[in-house]
PDB file of C-alpha atoms in Angstrom:
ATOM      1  CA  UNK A  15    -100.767  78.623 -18.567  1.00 65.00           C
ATOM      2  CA  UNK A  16    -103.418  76.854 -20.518  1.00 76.00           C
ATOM      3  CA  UNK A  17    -103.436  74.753 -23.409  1.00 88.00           C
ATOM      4  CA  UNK A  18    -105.823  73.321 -26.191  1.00 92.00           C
ATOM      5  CA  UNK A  19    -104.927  70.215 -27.956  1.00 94.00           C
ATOM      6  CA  UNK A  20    -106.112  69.712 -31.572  1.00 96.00           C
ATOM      7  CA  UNK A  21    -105.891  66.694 -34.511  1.00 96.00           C
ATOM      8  CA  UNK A  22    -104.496  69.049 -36.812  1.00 95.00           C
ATOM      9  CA  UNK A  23    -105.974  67.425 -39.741  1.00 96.00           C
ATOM     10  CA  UNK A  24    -108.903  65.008 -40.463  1.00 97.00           C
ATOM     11  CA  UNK A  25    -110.542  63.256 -44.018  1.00 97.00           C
ATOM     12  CA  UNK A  26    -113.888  63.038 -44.446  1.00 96.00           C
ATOM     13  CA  UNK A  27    -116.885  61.674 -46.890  1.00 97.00           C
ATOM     14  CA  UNK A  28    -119.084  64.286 -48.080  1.00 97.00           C
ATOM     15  CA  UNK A  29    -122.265  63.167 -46.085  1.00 97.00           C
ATOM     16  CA  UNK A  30    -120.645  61.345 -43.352  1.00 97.00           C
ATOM     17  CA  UNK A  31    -120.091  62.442 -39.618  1.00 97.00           C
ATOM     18  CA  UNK A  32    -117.153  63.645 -38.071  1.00 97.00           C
ATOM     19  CA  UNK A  33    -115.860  63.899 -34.291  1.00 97.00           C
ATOM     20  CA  UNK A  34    -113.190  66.356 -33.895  1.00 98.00           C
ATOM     21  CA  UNK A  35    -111.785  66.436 -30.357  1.00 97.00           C
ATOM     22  CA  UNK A  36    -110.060  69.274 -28.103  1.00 97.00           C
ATOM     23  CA  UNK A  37    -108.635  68.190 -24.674  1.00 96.00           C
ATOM     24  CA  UNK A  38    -107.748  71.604 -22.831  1.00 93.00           C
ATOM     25  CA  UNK A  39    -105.783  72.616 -19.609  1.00 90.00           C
ATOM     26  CA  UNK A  40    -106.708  75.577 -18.240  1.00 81.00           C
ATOM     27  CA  UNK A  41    -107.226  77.941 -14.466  1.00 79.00           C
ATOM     28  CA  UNK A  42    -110.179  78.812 -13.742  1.00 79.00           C
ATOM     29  CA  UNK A  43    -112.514  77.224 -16.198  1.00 83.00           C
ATOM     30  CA  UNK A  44    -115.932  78.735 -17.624  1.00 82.00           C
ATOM     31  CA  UNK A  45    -116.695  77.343 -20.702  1.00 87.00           C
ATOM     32  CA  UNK A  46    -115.496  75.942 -24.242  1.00 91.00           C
ATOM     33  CA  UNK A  47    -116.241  77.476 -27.491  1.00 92.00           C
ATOM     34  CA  UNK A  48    -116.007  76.304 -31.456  1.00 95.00           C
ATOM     35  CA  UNK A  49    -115.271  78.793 -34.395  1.00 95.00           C
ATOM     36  CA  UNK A  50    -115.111  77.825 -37.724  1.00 96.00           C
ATOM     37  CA  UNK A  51    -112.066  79.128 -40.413  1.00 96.00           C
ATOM     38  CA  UNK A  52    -112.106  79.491 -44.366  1.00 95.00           C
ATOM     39  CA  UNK A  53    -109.045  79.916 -45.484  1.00 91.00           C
ATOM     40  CA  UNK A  54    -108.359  83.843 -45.819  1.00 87.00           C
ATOM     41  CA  UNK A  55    -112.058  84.245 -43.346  1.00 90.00           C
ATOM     42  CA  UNK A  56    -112.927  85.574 -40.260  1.00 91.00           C
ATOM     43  CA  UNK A  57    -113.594  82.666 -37.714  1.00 93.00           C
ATOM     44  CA  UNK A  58    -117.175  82.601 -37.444  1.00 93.00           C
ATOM     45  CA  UNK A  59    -118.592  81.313 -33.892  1.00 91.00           C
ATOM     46  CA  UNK A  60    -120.233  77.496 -33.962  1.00 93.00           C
ATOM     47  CA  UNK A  61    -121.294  76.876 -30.468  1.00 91.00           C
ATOM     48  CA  UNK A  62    -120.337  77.309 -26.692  1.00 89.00           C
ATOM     49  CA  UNK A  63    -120.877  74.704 -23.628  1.00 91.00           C
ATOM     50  CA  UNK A  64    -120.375  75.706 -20.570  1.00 87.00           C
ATOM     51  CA  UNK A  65    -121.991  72.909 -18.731  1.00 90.00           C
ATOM     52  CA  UNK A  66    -121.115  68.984 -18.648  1.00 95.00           C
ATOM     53  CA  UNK A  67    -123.279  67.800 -22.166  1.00 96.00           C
ATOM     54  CA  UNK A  68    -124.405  68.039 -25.589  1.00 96.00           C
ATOM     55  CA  UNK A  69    -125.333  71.152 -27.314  1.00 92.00           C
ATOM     56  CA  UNK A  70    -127.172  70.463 -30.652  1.00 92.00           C
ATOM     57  CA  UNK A  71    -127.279  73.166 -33.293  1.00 87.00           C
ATOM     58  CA  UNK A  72    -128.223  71.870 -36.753  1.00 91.00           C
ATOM     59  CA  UNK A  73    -125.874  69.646 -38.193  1.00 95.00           C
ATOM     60  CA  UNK A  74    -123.544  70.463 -35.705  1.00 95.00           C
ATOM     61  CA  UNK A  75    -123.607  69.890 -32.043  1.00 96.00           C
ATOM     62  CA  UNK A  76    -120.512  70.325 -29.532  1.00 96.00           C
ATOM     63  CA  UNK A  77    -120.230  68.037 -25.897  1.00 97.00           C
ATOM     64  CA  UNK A  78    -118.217  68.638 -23.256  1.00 96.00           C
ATOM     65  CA  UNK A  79    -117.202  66.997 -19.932  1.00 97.00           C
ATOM     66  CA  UNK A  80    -115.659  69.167 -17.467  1.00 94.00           C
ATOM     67  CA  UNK A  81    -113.771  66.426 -14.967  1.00 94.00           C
ATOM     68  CA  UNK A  82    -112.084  64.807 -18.346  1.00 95.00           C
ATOM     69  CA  UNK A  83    -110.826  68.145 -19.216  1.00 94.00           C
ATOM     70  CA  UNK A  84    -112.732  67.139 -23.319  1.00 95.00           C
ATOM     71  CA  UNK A  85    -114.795  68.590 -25.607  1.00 97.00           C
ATOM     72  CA  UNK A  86    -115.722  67.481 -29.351  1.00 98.00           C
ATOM     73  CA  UNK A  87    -117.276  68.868 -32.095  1.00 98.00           C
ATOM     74  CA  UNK A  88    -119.687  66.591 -34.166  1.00 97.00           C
ATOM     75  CA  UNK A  89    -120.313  67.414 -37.999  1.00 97.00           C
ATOM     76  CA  UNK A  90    -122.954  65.380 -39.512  1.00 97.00           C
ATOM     77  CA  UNK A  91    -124.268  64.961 -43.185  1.00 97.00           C
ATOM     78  CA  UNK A  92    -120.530  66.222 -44.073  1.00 97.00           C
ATOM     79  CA  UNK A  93    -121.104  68.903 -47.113  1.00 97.00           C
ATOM     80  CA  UNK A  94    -117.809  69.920 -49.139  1.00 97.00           C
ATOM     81  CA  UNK A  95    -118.403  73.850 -47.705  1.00 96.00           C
ATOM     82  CA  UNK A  96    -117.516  72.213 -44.124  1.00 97.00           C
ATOM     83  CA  UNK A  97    -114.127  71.826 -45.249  1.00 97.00           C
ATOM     84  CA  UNK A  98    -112.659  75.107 -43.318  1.00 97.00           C
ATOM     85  CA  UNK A  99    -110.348  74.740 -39.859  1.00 97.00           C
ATOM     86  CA  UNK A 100    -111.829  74.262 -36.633  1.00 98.00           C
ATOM     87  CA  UNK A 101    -110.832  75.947 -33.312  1.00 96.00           C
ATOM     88  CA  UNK A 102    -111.782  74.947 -29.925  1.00 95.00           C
ATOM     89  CA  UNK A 103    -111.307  78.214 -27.634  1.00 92.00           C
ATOM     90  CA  UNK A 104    -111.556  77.853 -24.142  1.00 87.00           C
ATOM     91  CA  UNK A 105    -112.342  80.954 -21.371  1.00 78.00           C
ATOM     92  CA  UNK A 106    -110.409  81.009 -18.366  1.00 71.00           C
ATOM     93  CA  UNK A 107    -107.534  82.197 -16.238  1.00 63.00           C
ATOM     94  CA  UNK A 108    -108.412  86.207 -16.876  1.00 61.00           C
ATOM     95  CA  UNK A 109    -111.680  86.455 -16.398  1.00 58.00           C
ATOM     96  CA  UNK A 110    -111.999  87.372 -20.414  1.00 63.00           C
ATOM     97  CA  UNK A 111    -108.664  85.932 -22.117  1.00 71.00           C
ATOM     98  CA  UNK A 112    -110.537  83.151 -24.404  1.00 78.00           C
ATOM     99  CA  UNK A 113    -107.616  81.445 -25.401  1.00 84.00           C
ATOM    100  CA  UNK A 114    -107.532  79.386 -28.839  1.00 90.00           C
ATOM    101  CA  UNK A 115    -106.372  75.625 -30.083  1.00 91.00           C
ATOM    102  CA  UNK A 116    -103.774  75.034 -33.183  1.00 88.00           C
ATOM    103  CA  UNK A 117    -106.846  74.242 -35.009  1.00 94.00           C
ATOM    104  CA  UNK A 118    -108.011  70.986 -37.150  1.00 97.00           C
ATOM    105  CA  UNK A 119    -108.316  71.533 -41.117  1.00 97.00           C
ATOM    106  CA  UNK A 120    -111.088  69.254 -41.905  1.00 97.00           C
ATOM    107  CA  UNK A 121    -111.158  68.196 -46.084  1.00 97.00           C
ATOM    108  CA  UNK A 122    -114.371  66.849 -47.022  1.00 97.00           C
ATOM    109  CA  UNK A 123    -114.069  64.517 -49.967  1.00 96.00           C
ATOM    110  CA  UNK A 124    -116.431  63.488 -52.454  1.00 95.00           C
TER     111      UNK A 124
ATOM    112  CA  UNK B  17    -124.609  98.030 -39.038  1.00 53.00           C
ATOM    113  CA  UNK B  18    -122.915  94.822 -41.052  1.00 74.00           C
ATOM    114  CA  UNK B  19    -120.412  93.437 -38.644  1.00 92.00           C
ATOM    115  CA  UNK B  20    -116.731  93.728 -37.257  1.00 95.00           C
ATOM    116  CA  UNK B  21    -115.087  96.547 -39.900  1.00 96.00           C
ATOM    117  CA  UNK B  22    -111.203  96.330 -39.516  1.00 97.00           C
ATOM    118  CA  UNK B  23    -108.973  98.823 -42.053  1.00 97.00           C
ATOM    119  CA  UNK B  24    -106.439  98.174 -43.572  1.00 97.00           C
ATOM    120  CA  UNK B  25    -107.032  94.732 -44.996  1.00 96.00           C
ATOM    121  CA  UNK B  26    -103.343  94.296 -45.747  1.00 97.00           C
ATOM    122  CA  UNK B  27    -100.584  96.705 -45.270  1.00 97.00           C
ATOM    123  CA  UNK B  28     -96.892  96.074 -46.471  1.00 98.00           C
ATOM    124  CA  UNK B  29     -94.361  97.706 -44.228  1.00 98.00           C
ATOM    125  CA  UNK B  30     -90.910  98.049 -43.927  1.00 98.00           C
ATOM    126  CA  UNK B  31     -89.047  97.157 -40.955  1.00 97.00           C
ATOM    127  CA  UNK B  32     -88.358  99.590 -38.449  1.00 97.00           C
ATOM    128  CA  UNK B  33     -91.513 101.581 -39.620  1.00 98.00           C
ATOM    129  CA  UNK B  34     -94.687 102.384 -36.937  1.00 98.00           C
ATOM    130  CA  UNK B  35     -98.263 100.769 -38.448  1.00 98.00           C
ATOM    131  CA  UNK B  36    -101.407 101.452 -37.057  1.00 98.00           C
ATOM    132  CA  UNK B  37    -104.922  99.139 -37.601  1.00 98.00           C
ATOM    133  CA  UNK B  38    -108.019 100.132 -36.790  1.00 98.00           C
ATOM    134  CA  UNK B  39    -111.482  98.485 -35.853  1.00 98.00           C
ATOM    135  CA  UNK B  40    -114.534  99.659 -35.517  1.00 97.00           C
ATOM    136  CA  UNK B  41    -116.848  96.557 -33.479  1.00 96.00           C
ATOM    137  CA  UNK B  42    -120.234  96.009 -33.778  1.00 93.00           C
ATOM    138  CA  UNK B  43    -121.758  98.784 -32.460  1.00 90.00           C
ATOM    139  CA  UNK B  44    -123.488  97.907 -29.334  1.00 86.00           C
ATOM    140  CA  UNK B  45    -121.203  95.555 -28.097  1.00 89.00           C
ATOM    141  CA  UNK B  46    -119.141  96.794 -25.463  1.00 89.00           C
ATOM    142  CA  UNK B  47    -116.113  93.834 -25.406  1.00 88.00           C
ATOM    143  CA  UNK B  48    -113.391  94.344 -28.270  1.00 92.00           C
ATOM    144  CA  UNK B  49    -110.763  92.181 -28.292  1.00 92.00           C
ATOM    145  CA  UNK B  50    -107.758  92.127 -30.476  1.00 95.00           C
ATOM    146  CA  UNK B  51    -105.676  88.590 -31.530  1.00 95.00           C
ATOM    147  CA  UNK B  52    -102.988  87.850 -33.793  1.00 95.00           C
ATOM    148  CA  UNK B  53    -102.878  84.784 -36.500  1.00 95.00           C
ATOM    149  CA  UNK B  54    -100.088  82.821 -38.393  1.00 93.00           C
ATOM    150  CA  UNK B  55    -100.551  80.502 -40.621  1.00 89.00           C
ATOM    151  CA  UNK B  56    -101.555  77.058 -39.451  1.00 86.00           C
ATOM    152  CA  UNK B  57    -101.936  78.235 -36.042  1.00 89.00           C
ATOM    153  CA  UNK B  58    -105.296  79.657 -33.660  1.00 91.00           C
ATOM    154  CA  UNK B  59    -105.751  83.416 -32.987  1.00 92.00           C
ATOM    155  CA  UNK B  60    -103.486  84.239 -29.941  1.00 91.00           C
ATOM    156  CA  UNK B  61    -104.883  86.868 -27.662  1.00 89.00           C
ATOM    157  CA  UNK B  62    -103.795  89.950 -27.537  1.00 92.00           C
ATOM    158  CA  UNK B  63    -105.641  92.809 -25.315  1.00 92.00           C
ATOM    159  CA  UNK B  64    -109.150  93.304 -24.416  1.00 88.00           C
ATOM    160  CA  UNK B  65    -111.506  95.917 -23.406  1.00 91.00           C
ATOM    161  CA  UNK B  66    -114.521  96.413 -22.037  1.00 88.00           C
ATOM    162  CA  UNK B  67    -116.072 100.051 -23.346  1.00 91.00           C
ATOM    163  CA  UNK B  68    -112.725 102.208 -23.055  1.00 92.00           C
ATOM    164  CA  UNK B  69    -111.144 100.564 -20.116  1.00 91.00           C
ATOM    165  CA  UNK B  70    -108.203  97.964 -21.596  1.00 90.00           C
ATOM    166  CA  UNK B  71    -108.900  95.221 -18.842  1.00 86.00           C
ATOM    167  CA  UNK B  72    -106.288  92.486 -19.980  1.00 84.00           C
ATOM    168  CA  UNK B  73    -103.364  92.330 -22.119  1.00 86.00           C
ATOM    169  CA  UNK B  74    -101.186  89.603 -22.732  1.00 86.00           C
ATOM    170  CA  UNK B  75     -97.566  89.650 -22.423  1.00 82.00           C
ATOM    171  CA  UNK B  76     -97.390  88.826 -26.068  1.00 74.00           C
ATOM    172  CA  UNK B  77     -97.957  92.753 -26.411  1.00 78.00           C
ATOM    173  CA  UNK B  78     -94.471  93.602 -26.120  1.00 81.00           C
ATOM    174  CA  UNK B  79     -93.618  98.079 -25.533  1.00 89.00           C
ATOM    175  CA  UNK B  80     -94.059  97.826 -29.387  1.00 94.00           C
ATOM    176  CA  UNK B  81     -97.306  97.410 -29.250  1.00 95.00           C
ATOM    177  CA  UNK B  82    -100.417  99.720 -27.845  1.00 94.00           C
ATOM    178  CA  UNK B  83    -104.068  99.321 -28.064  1.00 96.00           C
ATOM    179  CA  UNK B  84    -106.744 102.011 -27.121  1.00 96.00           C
ATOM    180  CA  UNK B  85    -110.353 102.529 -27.766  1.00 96.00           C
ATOM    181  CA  UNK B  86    -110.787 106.407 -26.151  1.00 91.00           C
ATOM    182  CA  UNK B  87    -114.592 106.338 -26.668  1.00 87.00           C
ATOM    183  CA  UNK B  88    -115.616 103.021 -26.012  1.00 85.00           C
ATOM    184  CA  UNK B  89    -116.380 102.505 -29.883  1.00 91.00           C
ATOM    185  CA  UNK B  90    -113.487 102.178 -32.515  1.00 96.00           C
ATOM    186  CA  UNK B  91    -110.177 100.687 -31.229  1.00 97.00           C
ATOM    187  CA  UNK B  92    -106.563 101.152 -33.108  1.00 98.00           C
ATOM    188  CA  UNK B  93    -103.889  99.038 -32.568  1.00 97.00           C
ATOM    189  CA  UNK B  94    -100.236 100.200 -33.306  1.00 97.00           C
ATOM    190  CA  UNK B  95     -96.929  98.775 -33.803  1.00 97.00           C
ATOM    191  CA  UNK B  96     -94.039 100.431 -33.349  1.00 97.00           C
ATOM    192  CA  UNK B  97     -90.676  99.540 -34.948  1.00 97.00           C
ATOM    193  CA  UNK B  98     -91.682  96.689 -36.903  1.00 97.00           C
ATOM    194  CA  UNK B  99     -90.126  93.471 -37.210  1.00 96.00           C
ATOM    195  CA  UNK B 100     -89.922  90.654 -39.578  1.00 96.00           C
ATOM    196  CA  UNK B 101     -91.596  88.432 -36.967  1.00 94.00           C
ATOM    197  CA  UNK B 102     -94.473  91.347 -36.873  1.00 96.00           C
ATOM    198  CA  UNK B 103     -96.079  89.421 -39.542  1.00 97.00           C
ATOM    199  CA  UNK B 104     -99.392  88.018 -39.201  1.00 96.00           C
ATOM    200  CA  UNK B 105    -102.953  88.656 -39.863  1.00 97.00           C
ATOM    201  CA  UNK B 106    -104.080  90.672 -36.635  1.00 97.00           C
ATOM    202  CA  UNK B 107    -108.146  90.217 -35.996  1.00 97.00           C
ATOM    203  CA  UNK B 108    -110.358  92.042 -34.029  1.00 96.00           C
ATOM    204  CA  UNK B 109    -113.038  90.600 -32.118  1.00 93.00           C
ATOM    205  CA  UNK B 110    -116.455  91.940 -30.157  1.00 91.00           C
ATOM    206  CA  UNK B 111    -119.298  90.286 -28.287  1.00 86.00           C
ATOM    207  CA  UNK B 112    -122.221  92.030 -26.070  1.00 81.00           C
ATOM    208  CA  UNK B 113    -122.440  91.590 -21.851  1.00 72.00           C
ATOM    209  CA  UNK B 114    -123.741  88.618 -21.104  1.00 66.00           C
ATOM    210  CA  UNK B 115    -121.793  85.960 -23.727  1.00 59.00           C
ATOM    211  CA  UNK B 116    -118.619  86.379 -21.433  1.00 56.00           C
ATOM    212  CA  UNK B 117    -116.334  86.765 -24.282  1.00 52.00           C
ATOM    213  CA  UNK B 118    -117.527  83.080 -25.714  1.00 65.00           C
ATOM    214  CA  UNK B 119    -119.498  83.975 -28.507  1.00 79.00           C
ATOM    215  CA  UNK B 120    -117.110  86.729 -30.164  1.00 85.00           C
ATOM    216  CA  UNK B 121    -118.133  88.396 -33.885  1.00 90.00           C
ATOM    217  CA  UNK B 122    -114.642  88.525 -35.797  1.00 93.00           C
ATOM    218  CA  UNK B 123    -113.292  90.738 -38.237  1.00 95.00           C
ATOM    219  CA  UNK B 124    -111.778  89.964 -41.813  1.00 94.00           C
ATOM    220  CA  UNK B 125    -108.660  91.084 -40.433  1.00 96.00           C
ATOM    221  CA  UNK B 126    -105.502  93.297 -41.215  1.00 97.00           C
ATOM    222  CA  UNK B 127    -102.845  90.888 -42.939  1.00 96.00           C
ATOM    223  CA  UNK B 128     -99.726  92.715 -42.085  1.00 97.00           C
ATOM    224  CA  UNK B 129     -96.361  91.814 -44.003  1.00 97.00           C
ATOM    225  CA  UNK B 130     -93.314  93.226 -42.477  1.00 98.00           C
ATOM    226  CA  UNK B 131     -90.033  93.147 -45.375  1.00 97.00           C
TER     227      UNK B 131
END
């Protein structure tokens, strides 16, 4: 089977940064993803690594390290429209079954 | 062409009724995928298909449930003999070859409430 484990919630200062961390278990690993959820929205794709690293997109950049199994999503200079849910997916076991964490709510406060 | 277009975005049903969703993807990707959503919880996976061909489907998609996409560009998904536990917000997904199913375009979403 495979697995994604989540902080379901985290607190935050409007302009700070934020680590938000996914360990996974998982057959036959390609890659791990990060999708972004207002309530009552569409999860809205953030960024994908496949390879051991850091992937920097704005404000937001995602790591991962294959042989721990970890990936994290960093938020920095926190604005109140990050508050949403964040999912770590991960692709693996059939080839195209992307397969989702619980989620972390993130509340950015003032 | 906007995005992911699902229909109905919420349908009330009555249990024991059939209810059928339908999505039309973005429309020159040829991966459509179809999850399911409570609250609190990630999008579980459902089916998938590449053009017309349904190519996985998890065993969360009990005989109740079909999916089909006959020409490769809409899809419908339809539950038969609803149930209480039937209740979710079902989203479609679809993503171009190439992305591997990582970088997937969702849908609002059909909320579906099953009394």
């Amino acid at each position: 089977g495979q697995s994604l484990e989540q902080p379901s919630e985290v607190t935050a200062v409007e302009g700070a940064i934020v680590q938000i961390n996914c360990t996974y278990q998982t057959s036959g690993f390609y890659g791990l993803s990060w999708y972004q959820q207002h309530d009552g929205g569409a999860p809205t794709f953030l960024s994908y690594n496949a390879l051991d690293g850091l992937e920097e997109t704005g404000r937001f950049s995602s790591f991962l390290s294959r042989s721990d199994s970890y990936g994290y999503l960093l938020l920095q200079e926190l604005q109140m429209k990050d508050s949403a849910s964040y999912f770590c997916a991960a692709r693996g076991g059939g080839y195209q079954k992307v397969t989702f964490g619980t989620g972390t709510k993130l509340q950015v406060i003032p | 062409d906007t995005g992911v277009s699902q229909d109905p975005r919420h349908k009330i049903t009555k249990r024991g009724q059939n209810v059928t969703f339908r999505c039309d993807p973005i429309s020159e990707h040829n991966r459509l995928y179809w999850y399911r959503q409570t609250l609190g919880q990630g999008p579980e996976f459902l089916t998938y298909f590449q053009n017309e061909a349904q190519l996985e489907k998890s065993r969360l998609l009990s005989d109740r449930f079909s999916a089909e996409r006959p020409k490769g560009s809409f899809s419908t998904l339809e539950i038969q003999r609803t149930e209480q536990g039937d209740s979710a917000m079902y989203l479609c997904a679809s993503s171009p070859d190439g992305t591997g199913g990582t970088e997937a375009f969702f849908g609002q979403g059909t909320r579906l409430t099953v009394v």
